[in-house]
Amino acid sequence: MLDDMTLSAFTTGLAMGLTLIVAIGAQNAFVLRQGLRNEHIFAVCLACASSDAALIALGVTSFRQIAEILPGIDPVMRYGGAAFLFVYGARSLWSAIRASGALDISGQTGRGLGVTLATCLALTWLNPHVYLDTVVLLGTISTRFPGAQAAFAAGAMCASFLFFFSLGYGARRLRPLFEKPAAWRVLEALIGVVMFSIALRLVMGL
């Protein structure tokens, strides 16, 4: 039976994980689009959730050591991630301008699994905000639960799995809407704007 400290740590980790991850970002936008396209949904959701879980575990177990080296690697993460997001955002905006057809589920041959996972992992691991949220912030909060940090980490990890799989598979319910060309162009444009805004914030150090 769980004691009060363990239960509190788990629920806090779950709540904090959902709070941090629910904001629209590059990773979430990519999962949403894969869900709408019905392409490699399970693999993409698993890759995102597993990546978060690994970073959460790293933050909870090694936060003090990482905090000492983070200032030195922060510029590399920020500018490298910003460059990637600028390129990805430009591709989305170009697709929004050029797209003339609706989302065609039948007969659609999208990107292969390897390319899709590579893009997904790049959006995850090249985004410094992911490290700040999972490693730094969650790592810091976990120190409030001495002896129950594993429960806190488990709650935060559950939040990631719950969110990504709900987003990926729930997006399919919106598929009829995105069978309209205008809706698909709006989504591509929105994704591009999100990518550019995140990249700009990274460059400005916000």
mmCIF file of C-alpha atoms in Angstrom:
data_model
loop_
_atom_site.group_PDB
_atom_site.id
_atom_site.type_symbol
_atom_site.label_atom_id
_atom_site.label_comp_id
_atom_site.label_asym_id
_atom_site.label_seq_id
_atom_site.Cartn_x
_atom_site.Cartn_y
_atom_site.Cartn_z
ATOM 1 C CA MET A 1 0.000 0.000 0.000
ATOM 2 C CA LEU A 2 1.326 3.453 -0.946
ATOM 3 C CA ASP A 3 2.175 5.850 1.866
ATOM 4 C CA ASP A 4 1.164 9.506 1.766
ATOM 5 C CA MET A 5 4.590 10.746 0.630
ATOM 6 C CA THR A 6 4.768 8.282 -2.262
ATOM 7 C CA LEU A 7 1.222 9.043 -3.397
ATOM 8 C CA SER A 8 1.827 12.790 -3.147
ATOM 9 C CA ALA A 9 5.054 12.480 -5.130
ATOM 10 C CA PHE A 10 3.368 10.440 -7.866
ATOM 11 C CA THR A 11 0.375 12.782 -8.246
ATOM 12 C CA THR A 12 2.615 15.855 -8.207
ATOM 13 C CA GLY A 13 4.818 14.324 -10.887
ATOM 14 C CA LEU A 14 1.751 13.461 -12.965
ATOM 15 C CA ALA A 15 0.278 16.948 -12.631
ATOM 16 C CA MET A 16 3.560 18.738 -13.339
ATOM 17 C CA GLY A 17 4.287 16.489 -16.313
ATOM 18 C CA LEU A 18 0.909 17.238 -17.888
ATOM 19 C CA THR A 19 1.221 20.949 -17.157
ATOM 20 C CA LEU A 20 4.586 21.219 -18.886
ATOM 21 C CA ILE A 21 3.826 19.009 -21.860
ATOM 22 C CA VAL A 22 0.347 20.216 -22.794
ATOM 23 C CA ALA A 23 1.589 23.524 -24.235
ATOM 24 C CA ILE A 24 1.740 23.636 -28.035
ATOM 25 C CA GLY A 25 5.259 22.981 -29.220
ATOM 26 C CA ALA A 26 7.253 21.520 -32.062
ATOM 27 C CA GLN A 27 7.013 17.987 -30.703
ATOM 28 C CA ASN A 28 3.266 18.159 -30.071
ATOM 29 C CA ALA A 29 2.594 19.674 -33.490
ATOM 30 C CA PHE A 30 4.498 16.838 -35.148
ATOM 31 C CA VAL A 31 2.581 14.169 -33.216
ATOM 32 C CA LEU A 32 -0.701 15.854 -34.120
ATOM 33 C CA ARG A 33 0.137 15.856 -37.802
ATOM 34 C CA GLN A 34 1.231 12.215 -37.745
ATOM 35 C CA GLY A 35 -2.036 11.332 -36.037
ATOM 36 C CA LEU A 36 -4.037 13.153 -38.691
ATOM 37 C CA ARG A 37 -2.085 11.433 -41.443
ATOM 38 C CA ASN A 38 -2.387 8.078 -39.666
ATOM 39 C CA GLU A 39 1.333 7.505 -40.241
ATOM 40 C CA HIS A 40 3.494 5.570 -37.781
ATOM 41 C CA ILE A 41 1.414 6.827 -34.852
ATOM 42 C CA PHE A 42 2.475 4.186 -32.344
ATOM 43 C CA ALA A 43 6.175 4.522 -33.155
ATOM 44 C CA VAL A 44 6.071 8.327 -32.967
ATOM 45 C CA CYS A 45 4.132 8.381 -29.680
ATOM 46 C CA LEU A 46 6.431 5.761 -28.191
ATOM 47 C CA ALA A 47 9.546 7.645 -29.303
ATOM 48 C CA CYS A 48 8.313 10.913 -27.773
ATOM 49 C CA ALA A 49 7.151 9.381 -24.500
ATOM 50 C CA SER A 50 10.272 7.224 -24.135
ATOM 51 C CA SER A 51 12.514 10.222 -24.792
ATOM 52 C CA ASP A 52 10.700 12.197 -22.120
ATOM 53 C CA ALA A 53 10.964 9.265 -19.714
ATOM 54 C CA ALA A 54 14.722 9.027 -20.262
ATOM 55 C CA LEU A 55 15.192 12.760 -19.683
ATOM 56 C CA ILE A 56 12.975 12.725 -16.592
ATOM 57 C CA ALA A 57 14.978 9.831 -15.153
ATOM 58 C CA LEU A 58 18.176 11.729 -15.919
ATOM 59 C CA GLY A 59 16.912 14.859 -14.195
ATOM 60 C CA VAL A 60 15.648 13.077 -11.095
ATOM 61 C CA THR A 61 18.791 10.998 -10.608
ATOM 62 C CA SER A 62 21.507 13.405 -11.790
ATOM 63 C CA PHE A 63 20.113 16.923 -11.477
ATOM 64 C CA ARG A 64 22.898 18.306 -9.281
ATOM 65 C CA GLN A 65 25.681 17.184 -11.608
ATOM 66 C CA ILE A 66 23.842 18.359 -14.745
ATOM 67 C CA ALA A 67 23.106 21.779 -13.243
ATOM 68 C CA GLU A 68 26.841 22.426 -13.036
ATOM 69 C CA ILE A 69 27.499 21.798 -16.734
ATOM 70 C CA LEU A 70 24.231 23.123 -18.185
ATOM 71 C CA PRO A 71 25.361 26.768 -18.527
ATOM 72 C CA GLY A 72 28.263 25.682 -20.742
ATOM 73 C CA ILE A 73 26.151 23.669 -23.163
ATOM 74 C CA ASP A 74 23.137 25.972 -23.163
ATOM 75 C CA PRO A 75 24.249 28.145 -26.157
ATOM 76 C CA VAL A 76 24.931 25.060 -28.268
ATOM 77 C CA MET A 77 21.511 23.603 -27.511
ATOM 78 C CA ARG A 78 19.724 26.900 -28.067
ATOM 79 C CA TYR A 79 21.234 27.866 -31.405
ATOM 80 C CA GLY A 80 21.378 24.328 -32.775
ATOM 81 C CA GLY A 81 17.760 23.747 -31.864
ATOM 82 C CA ALA A 82 16.707 27.128 -33.267
ATOM 83 C CA ALA A 83 18.360 26.386 -36.614
ATOM 84 C CA PHE A 84 16.569 23.061 -36.901
ATOM 85 C CA LEU A 85 13.207 24.600 -36.006
ATOM 86 C CA PHE A 86 13.662 27.408 -38.539
ATOM 87 C CA VAL A 87 14.239 24.867 -41.312
ATOM 88 C CA TYR A 88 11.319 22.693 -40.225
ATOM 89 C CA GLY A 89 9.048 25.731 -39.922
ATOM 90 C CA ALA A 90 10.005 26.931 -43.402
ATOM 91 C CA ARG A 91 9.093 23.538 -44.842
ATOM 92 C CA SER A 92 5.691 23.652 -43.156
ATOM 93 C CA LEU A 93 4.949 27.158 -44.429
ATOM 94 C CA TRP A 94 6.059 26.208 -47.934
ATOM 95 C CA SER A 95 3.749 23.206 -47.774
ATOM 96 C CA ALA A 96 0.898 25.460 -46.631
ATOM 97 C CA ILE A 97 1.449 27.740 -49.631
ATOM 98 C CA ARG A 98 1.797 24.988 -52.201
ATOM 99 C CA ALA A 99 -0.763 22.494 -50.889
ATOM 100 C CA SER A 100 -3.829 22.253 -53.087
ATOM 101 C CA GLY A 101 -5.294 18.912 -52.075
ATOM 102 C CA ALA A 102 -7.070 17.599 -49.025
ATOM 103 C CA LEU A 103 -5.800 14.986 -46.627
ATOM 104 C CA ASP A 104 -6.108 11.752 -48.585
ATOM 105 C CA ILE A 105 -6.011 8.790 -46.217
ATOM 106 C CA SER A 106 -6.620 6.107 -48.798
ATOM 107 C CA GLY A 107 -3.617 5.452 -50.972
ATOM 108 C CA GLN A 108 -1.438 7.980 -49.159
ATOM 109 C CA THR A 109 2.207 7.001 -49.099
ATOM 110 C CA GLY A 110 3.942 9.199 -46.586
ATOM 111 C CA ARG A 111 7.470 9.219 -45.295
ATOM 112 C CA GLY A 112 9.120 5.999 -44.271
ATOM 113 C CA LEU A 113 9.409 4.970 -40.649
ATOM 114 C CA GLY A 114 13.119 5.800 -40.480
ATOM 115 C CA VAL A 115 12.725 9.360 -41.753
ATOM 116 C CA THR A 116 9.682 9.936 -39.567
ATOM 117 C CA LEU A 117 11.437 8.749 -36.408
ATOM 118 C CA ALA A 118 14.571 10.742 -37.250
ATOM 119 C CA THR A 119 12.491 13.912 -37.557
ATOM 120 C CA CYS A 120 10.586 13.108 -34.382
ATOM 121 C CA LEU A 121 13.749 12.496 -32.361
ATOM 122 C CA ALA A 122 15.395 15.627 -33.743
ATOM 123 C CA LEU A 123 12.405 17.735 -32.729
ATOM 124 C CA THR A 124 12.666 16.214 -29.269
ATOM 125 C CA TRP A 125 16.395 16.108 -28.542
ATOM 126 C CA LEU A 126 17.396 19.325 -30.340
ATOM 127 C CA ASN A 127 14.909 21.439 -28.402
ATOM 128 C CA PRO A 128 16.592 22.969 -25.330
ATOM 129 C CA HIS A 129 13.196 23.612 -23.732
ATOM 130 C CA VAL A 130 12.757 19.847 -23.418
ATOM 131 C CA TYR A 131 15.894 19.681 -21.274
ATOM 132 C CA LEU A 132 14.880 22.685 -19.218
ATOM 133 C CA ASP A 133 11.420 21.254 -18.559
ATOM 134 C CA THR A 134 12.291 17.621 -17.934
ATOM 135 C CA VAL A 135 15.844 17.626 -16.612
ATOM 136 C CA VAL A 136 16.080 20.984 -14.843
ATOM 137 C CA LEU A 137 12.564 21.862 -13.704
ATOM 138 C CA LEU A 138 11.268 18.371 -12.919
ATOM 139 C CA GLY A 139 14.661 17.452 -11.481
ATOM 140 C CA THR A 140 14.443 20.433 -9.146
ATOM 141 C CA ILE A 141 10.888 19.686 -8.033
ATOM 142 C CA SER A 142 11.741 16.038 -7.369
ATOM 143 C CA THR A 143 14.127 17.123 -4.599
ATOM 144 C CA ARG A 144 11.060 18.095 -2.565
ATOM 145 C CA PHE A 145 10.272 14.402 -2.149
ATOM 146 C CA PRO A 146 13.302 12.773 -0.517
ATOM 147 C CA GLY A 147 12.923 9.016 -0.553
ATOM 148 C CA ALA A 148 10.009 9.223 -2.996
ATOM 149 C CA GLN A 149 11.758 10.666 -6.039
ATOM 150 C CA ALA A 150 11.170 7.450 -7.992
ATOM 151 C CA ALA A 151 7.414 7.876 -7.483
ATOM 152 C CA PHE A 152 7.635 11.481 -8.673
ATOM 153 C CA ALA A 153 9.517 10.372 -11.786
ATOM 154 C CA ALA A 154 6.971 7.609 -12.418
ATOM 155 C CA GLY A 155 4.130 10.129 -12.267
ATOM 156 C CA ALA A 156 5.853 12.486 -14.697
ATOM 157 C CA MET A 157 6.623 9.603 -17.066
ATOM 158 C CA CYS A 158 3.005 8.430 -16.959
ATOM 159 C CA ALA A 159 1.968 11.965 -17.914
ATOM 160 C CA SER A 160 4.119 11.830 -21.043
ATOM 161 C CA PHE A 161 2.816 8.442 -22.161
ATOM 162 C CA LEU A 162 -0.783 9.452 -21.445
ATOM 163 C CA PHE A 163 -0.504 12.744 -23.300
ATOM 164 C CA PHE A 164 1.349 11.614 -26.417
ATOM 165 C CA PHE A 165 -0.745 8.511 -27.065
ATOM 166 C CA SER A 166 -3.961 10.478 -26.449
ATOM 167 C CA LEU A 167 -2.803 13.198 -28.849
ATOM 168 C CA GLY A 168 -1.606 10.796 -31.535
ATOM 169 C CA TYR A 169 -4.615 8.510 -31.595
ATOM 170 C CA GLY A 170 -7.164 11.180 -30.651
ATOM 171 C CA ALA A 171 -6.136 13.262 -33.656
ATOM 172 C CA ARG A 172 -7.753 10.688 -35.931
ATOM 173 C CA ARG A 173 -11.170 11.889 -34.751
ATOM 174 C CA LEU A 174 -10.376 15.212 -36.420
ATOM 175 C CA ARG A 175 -9.590 13.557 -39.738
ATOM 176 C CA PRO A 176 -12.911 14.459 -41.438
ATOM 177 C CA LEU A 177 -12.189 18.142 -40.792
ATOM 178 C CA PHE A 178 -8.738 17.913 -42.353
ATOM 179 C CA GLU A 179 -10.031 16.211 -45.463
ATOM 180 C CA LYS A 180 -10.817 19.786 -46.517
ATOM 181 C CA PRO A 181 -7.842 21.447 -48.314
ATOM 182 C CA ALA A 182 -8.257 24.752 -46.459
ATOM 183 C CA ALA A 183 -8.080 23.089 -43.033
ATOM 184 C CA TRP A 184 -4.905 21.207 -43.952
ATOM 185 C CA ARG A 185 -3.237 24.398 -45.188
ATOM 186 C CA VAL A 186 -4.194 26.184 -41.973
ATOM 187 C CA LEU A 187 -2.651 23.368 -39.921
ATOM 188 C CA GLU A 188 0.582 23.468 -41.934
ATOM 189 C CA ALA A 189 0.728 27.251 -41.538
ATOM 190 C CA LEU A 190 0.045 27.012 -37.805
ATOM 191 C CA ILE A 191 2.801 24.432 -37.376
ATOM 192 C CA GLY A 192 5.206 26.672 -39.273
ATOM 193 C CA VAL A 193 4.345 29.680 -37.119
ATOM 194 C CA VAL A 194 4.781 27.619 -33.941
ATOM 195 C CA MET A 195 8.188 26.386 -35.113
ATOM 196 C CA PHE A 196 9.348 29.916 -35.968
ATOM 197 C CA SER A 197 8.088 31.364 -32.683
ATOM 198 C CA ILE A 198 9.873 28.697 -30.641
ATOM 199 C CA ALA A 199 13.066 29.173 -32.656
ATOM 200 C CA LEU A 200 12.884 32.942 -32.178
ATOM 201 C CA ARG A 201 12.425 32.536 -28.430
ATOM 202 C CA LEU A 202 15.453 30.249 -28.310
ATOM 203 C CA VAL A 203 17.632 32.751 -30.167
ATOM 204 C CA MET A 204 16.474 35.572 -27.902
ATOM 205 C CA GLY A 205 17.088 33.450 -24.824
ATOM 206 C CA LEU A 206 13.466 33.604 -23.645
#
